[in-house]
Short mmCIF file of C-alpha atoms in Angstrom, two decimals:
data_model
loop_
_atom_site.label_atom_id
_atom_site.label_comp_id
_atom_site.label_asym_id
_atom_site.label_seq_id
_atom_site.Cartn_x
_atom_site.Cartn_y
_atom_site.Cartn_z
CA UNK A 1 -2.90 -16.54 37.73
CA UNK A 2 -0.29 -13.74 37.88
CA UNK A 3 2.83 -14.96 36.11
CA UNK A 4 2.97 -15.87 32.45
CA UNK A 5 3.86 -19.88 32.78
CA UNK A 6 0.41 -19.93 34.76
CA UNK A 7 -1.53 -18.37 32.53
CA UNK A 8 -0.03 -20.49 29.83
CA UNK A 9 -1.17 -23.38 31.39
CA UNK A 10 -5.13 -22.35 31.09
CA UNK A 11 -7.55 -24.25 28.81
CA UNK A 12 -7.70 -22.54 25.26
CA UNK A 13 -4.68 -19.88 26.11
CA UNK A 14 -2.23 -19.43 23.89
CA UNK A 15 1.32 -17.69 23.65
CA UNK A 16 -0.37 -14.51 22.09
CA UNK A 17 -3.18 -14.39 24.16
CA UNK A 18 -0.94 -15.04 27.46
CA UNK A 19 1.21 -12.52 26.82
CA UNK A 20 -1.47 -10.37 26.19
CA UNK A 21 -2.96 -10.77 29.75
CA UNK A 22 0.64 -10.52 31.65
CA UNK A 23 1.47 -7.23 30.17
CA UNK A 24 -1.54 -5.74 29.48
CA UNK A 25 -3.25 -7.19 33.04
CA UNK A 26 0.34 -7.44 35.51
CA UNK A 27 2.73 -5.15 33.35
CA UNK A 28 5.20 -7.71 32.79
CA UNK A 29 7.41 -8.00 29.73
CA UNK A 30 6.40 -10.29 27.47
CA UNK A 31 5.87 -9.14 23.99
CA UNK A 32 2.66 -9.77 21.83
CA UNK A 33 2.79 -11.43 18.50
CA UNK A 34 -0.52 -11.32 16.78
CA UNK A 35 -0.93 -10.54 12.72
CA UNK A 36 -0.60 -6.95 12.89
CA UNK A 37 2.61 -7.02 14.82
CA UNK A 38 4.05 -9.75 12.44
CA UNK A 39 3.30 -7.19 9.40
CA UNK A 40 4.60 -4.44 11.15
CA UNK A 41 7.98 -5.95 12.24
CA UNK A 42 8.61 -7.46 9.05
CA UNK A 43 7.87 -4.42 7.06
CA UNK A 44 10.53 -2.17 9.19
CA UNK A 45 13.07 -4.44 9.66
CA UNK A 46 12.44 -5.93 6.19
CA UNK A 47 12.17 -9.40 6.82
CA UNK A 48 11.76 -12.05 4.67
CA UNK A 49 11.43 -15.04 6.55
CA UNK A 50 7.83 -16.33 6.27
CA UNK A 51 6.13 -15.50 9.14
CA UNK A 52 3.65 -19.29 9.04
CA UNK A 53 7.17 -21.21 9.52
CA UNK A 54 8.76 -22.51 13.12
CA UNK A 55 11.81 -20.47 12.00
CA UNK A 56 9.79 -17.19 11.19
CA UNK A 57 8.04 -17.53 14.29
CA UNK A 58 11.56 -17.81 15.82
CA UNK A 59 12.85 -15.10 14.43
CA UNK A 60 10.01 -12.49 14.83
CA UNK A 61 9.14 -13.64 18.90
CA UNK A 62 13.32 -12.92 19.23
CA UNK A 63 13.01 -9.56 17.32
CA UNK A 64 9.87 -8.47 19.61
CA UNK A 65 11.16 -9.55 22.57
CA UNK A 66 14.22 -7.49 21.55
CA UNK A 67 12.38 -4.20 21.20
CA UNK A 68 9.67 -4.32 23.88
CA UNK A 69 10.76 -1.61 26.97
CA UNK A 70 9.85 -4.00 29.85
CA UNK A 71 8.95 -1.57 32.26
CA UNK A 72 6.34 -0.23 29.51
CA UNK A 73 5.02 -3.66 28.52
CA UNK A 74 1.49 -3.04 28.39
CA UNK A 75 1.51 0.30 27.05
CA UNK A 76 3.94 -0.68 24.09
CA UNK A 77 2.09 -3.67 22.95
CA UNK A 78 -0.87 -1.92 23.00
CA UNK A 79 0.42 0.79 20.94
CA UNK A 80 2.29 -1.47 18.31
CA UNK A 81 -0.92 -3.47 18.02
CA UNK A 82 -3.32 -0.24 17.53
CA UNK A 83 -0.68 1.04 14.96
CA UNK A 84 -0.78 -1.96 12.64
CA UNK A 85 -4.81 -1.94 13.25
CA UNK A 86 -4.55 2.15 11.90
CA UNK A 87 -1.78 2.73 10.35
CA UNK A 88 0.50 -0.33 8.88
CA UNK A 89 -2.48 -2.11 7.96
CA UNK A 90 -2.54 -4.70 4.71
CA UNK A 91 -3.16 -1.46 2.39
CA UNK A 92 -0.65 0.82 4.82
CA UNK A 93 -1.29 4.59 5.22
CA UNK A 94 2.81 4.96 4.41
CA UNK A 95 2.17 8.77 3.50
CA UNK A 96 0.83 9.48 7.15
CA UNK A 97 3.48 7.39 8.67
CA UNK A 98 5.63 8.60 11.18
CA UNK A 99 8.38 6.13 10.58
CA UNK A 100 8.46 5.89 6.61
CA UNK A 101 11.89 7.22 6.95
CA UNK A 102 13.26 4.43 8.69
CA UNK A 103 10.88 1.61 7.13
CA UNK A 104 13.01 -0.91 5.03
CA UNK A 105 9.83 -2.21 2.97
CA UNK A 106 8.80 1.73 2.47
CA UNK A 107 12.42 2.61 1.18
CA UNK A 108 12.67 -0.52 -0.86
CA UNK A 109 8.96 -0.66 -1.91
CA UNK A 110 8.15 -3.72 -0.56
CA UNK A 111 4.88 -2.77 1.60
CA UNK A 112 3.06 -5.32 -0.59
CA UNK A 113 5.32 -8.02 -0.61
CA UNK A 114 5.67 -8.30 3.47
CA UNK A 115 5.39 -10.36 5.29
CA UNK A 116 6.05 -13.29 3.66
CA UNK A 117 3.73 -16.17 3.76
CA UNK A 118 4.41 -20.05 2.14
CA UNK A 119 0.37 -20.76 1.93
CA UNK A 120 -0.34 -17.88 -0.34
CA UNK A 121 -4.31 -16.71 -1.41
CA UNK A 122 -4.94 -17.14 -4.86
CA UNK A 123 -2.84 -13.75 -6.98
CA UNK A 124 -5.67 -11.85 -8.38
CA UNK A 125 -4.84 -9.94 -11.43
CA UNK A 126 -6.33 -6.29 -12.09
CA UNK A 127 -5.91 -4.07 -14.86
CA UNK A 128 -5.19 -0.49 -14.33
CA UNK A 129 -5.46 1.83 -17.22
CA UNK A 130 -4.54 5.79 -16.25
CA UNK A 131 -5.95 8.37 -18.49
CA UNK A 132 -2.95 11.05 -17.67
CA UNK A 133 -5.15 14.46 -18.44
CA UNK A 134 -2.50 17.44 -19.13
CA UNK A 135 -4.20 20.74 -19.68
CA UNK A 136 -1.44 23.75 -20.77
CA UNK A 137 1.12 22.91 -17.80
CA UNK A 138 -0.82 21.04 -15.71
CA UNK A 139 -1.90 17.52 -14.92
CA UNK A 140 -4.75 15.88 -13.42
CA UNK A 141 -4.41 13.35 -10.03
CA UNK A 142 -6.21 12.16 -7.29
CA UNK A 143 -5.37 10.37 -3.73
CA UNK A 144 -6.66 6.53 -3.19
CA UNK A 145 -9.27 6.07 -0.67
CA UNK A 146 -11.33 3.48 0.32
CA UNK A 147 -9.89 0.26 1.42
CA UNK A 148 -8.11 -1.15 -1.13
CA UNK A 149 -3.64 -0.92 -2.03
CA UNK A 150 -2.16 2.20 -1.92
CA UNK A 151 -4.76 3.91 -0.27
CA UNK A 152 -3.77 7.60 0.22
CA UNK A 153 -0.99 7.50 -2.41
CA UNK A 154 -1.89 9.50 -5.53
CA UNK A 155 -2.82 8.42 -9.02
CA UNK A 156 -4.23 10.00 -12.53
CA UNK A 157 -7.73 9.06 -13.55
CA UNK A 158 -8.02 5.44 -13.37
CA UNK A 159 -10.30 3.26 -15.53
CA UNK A 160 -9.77 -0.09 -14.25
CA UNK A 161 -11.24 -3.28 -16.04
CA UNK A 162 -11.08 -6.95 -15.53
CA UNK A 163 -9.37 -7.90 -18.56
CA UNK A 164 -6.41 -6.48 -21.20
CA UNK A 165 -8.39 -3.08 -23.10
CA UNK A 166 -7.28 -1.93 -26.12
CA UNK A 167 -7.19 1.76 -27.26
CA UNK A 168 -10.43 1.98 -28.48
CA UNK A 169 -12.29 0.40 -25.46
CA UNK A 170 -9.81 2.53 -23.21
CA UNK A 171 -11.48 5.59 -24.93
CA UNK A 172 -14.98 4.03 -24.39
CA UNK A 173 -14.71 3.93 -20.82
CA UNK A 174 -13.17 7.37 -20.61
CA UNK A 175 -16.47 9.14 -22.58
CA UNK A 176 -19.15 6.76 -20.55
CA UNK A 177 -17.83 7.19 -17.39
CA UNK A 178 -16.51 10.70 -17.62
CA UNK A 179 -18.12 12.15 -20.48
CA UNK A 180 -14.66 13.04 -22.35
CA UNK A 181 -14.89 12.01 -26.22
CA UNK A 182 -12.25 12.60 -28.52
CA UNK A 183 -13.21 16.18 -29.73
CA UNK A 184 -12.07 17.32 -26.08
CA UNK A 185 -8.44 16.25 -26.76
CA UNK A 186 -5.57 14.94 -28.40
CA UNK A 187 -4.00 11.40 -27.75
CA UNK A 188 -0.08 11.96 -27.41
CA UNK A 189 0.90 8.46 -26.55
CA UNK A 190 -0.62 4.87 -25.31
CA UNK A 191 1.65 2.50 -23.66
CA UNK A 192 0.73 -0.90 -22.09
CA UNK A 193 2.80 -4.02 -20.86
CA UNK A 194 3.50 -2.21 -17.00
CA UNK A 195 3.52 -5.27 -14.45
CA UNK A 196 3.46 -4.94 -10.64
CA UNK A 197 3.26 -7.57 -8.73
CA UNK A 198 2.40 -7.39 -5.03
CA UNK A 199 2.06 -9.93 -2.14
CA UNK A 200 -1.86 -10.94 -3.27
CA UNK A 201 -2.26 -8.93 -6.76
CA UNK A 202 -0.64 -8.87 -10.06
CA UNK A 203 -1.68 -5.15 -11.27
CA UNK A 204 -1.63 -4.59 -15.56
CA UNK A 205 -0.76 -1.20 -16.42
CA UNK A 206 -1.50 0.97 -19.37
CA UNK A 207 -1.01 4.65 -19.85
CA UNK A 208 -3.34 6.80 -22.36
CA UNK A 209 -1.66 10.78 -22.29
CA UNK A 210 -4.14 13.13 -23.11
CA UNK A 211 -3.74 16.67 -23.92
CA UNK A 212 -7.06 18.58 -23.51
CA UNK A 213 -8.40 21.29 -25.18
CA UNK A 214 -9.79 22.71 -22.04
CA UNK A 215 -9.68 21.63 -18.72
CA UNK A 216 -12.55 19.14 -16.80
CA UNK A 217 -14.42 18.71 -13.84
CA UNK A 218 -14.43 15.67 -12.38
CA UNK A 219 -14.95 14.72 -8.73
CA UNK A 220 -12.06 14.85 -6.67
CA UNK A 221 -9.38 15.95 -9.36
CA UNK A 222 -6.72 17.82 -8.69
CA UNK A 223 -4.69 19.90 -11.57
CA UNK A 224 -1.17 20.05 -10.26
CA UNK A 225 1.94 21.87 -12.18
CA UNK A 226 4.77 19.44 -14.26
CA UNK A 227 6.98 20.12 -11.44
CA UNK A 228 4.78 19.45 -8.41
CA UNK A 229 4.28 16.30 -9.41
CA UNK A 230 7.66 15.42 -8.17
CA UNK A 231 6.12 16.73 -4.69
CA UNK A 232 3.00 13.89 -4.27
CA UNK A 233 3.99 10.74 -3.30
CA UNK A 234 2.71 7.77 -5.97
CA UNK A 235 2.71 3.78 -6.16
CA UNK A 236 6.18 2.26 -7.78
CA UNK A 237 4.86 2.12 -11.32
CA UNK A 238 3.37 5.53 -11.24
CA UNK A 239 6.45 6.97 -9.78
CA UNK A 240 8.05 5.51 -12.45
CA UNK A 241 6.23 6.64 -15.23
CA UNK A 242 6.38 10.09 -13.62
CA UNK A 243 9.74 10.05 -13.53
CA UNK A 244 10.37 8.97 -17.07
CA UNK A 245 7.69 10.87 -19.09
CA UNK A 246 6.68 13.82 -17.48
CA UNK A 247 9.57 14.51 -15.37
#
């Protein structure tokens, strides 16, 4: 079939999946609402309606419907679709994103916490401990990779562990794991009780500042001045920190 009602009407075909056949197959304009689009419209318009309810799913066919050109049907909703599969995915490449300026959830800081969903996974909680390295002037940071949040924001040398760590075990990790023991520097400050919360993770935060007697090697480190650190773009509670302490 050739028109949307038809193809409606065939055994195991869905709105989604319709609508994916009449534009993508017969150019016409119906808009495609599968998980990626769902992020990706909530996220820029900053929506807050959960997307699993009969009034989200009102709201966010209305709003694509809206901004589909329908003489570029097929074209568009292949594009928007590709996008959230590369760019806006659940960890979001926001640095690399063409439209960060005009992204509600990237100018509120709310990648994490859209879209909204009533039937939740289970929060897991992490705890992030930063060992912020400061040699003369400069600090040590690296950019997130691999798939996991804030992947290709920038961070200081993370220690991460699966429970609270206290000074001492913070230290531990830091000479096992990067061979730095206390004879390299001197501890200026240790701070703890940080909290982010994001749509599926409940991060801990603690900060050790280190100033060291000579500067390290480590893979993928970066030594950046005090003032270019204003430059790379970190997650909230780093930015924070930042802002408040070295800044």
């Amino acid at each position: 079939p050739g028109q949307y009602e038809d193809i409606l009407q065939l055994k195991g075909v869905g709105p989604y999946t319709a609508a994916a056949i009449a534009s993508f197959a017969y150019n016409l304009p119906y808009a495609v609402l599968d998980g990626n689009v769902f992020r990706i419209l909530a996220r820029i318009a900053g929506i807050e309606t959960p997307v699993d309810t009969t009034e989200g799913k009102k709201v966010f066919a209305h709003l694509a419907q809206q901004l589909l050109p329908k003489k570029k049907a097929a074209i568009y909703n292949q594009a928007i679709m590709d996008f959230g599969a590369t760019v806006c995915k659940p960890a979001p490449e926001c640095a690399h994103c063409f439209f960060n300026k005009h992204c509600r959830a990237f100018i509120e800081n709310k990648q994490q916490l859209l879209p909204v969903k009533l039937k939740r996974t289970k929060v897991k909680e992490r705890w992030f401990n930063y060992a912020v390295l400061q040699h003369q002037h400069q600090y040590a940071i690296l950019q997130r990779t691999g798939k996991d949040i804030w992947q290709g924001l920038y961070e200081f040398l993370l220690l991460e562990t699966d429970a609270p760590s206290s000074l001492e075990n913070v230290l531990s990790l830091l000479y096992h794991q990067h061979g730095l023991s206390a004879n390299h520097f001197v501890i200026k400050s240790f701070t703890t009780g940080q909290v982010q919360k994001l749509s599926h993770q409940k991060i801990h935060f603690s900060f050790i500042a280190i100033t060291l007697s000579s500067p390290v090697s480590i893979k993928n480190l970066s030594w950046i001045s005090r003032q270019q650190l204003a430059d790379y773009p970190f997650p909230k509670t780093l930015h924070q920190y930042v802002a408040a302490e070295l800044l």
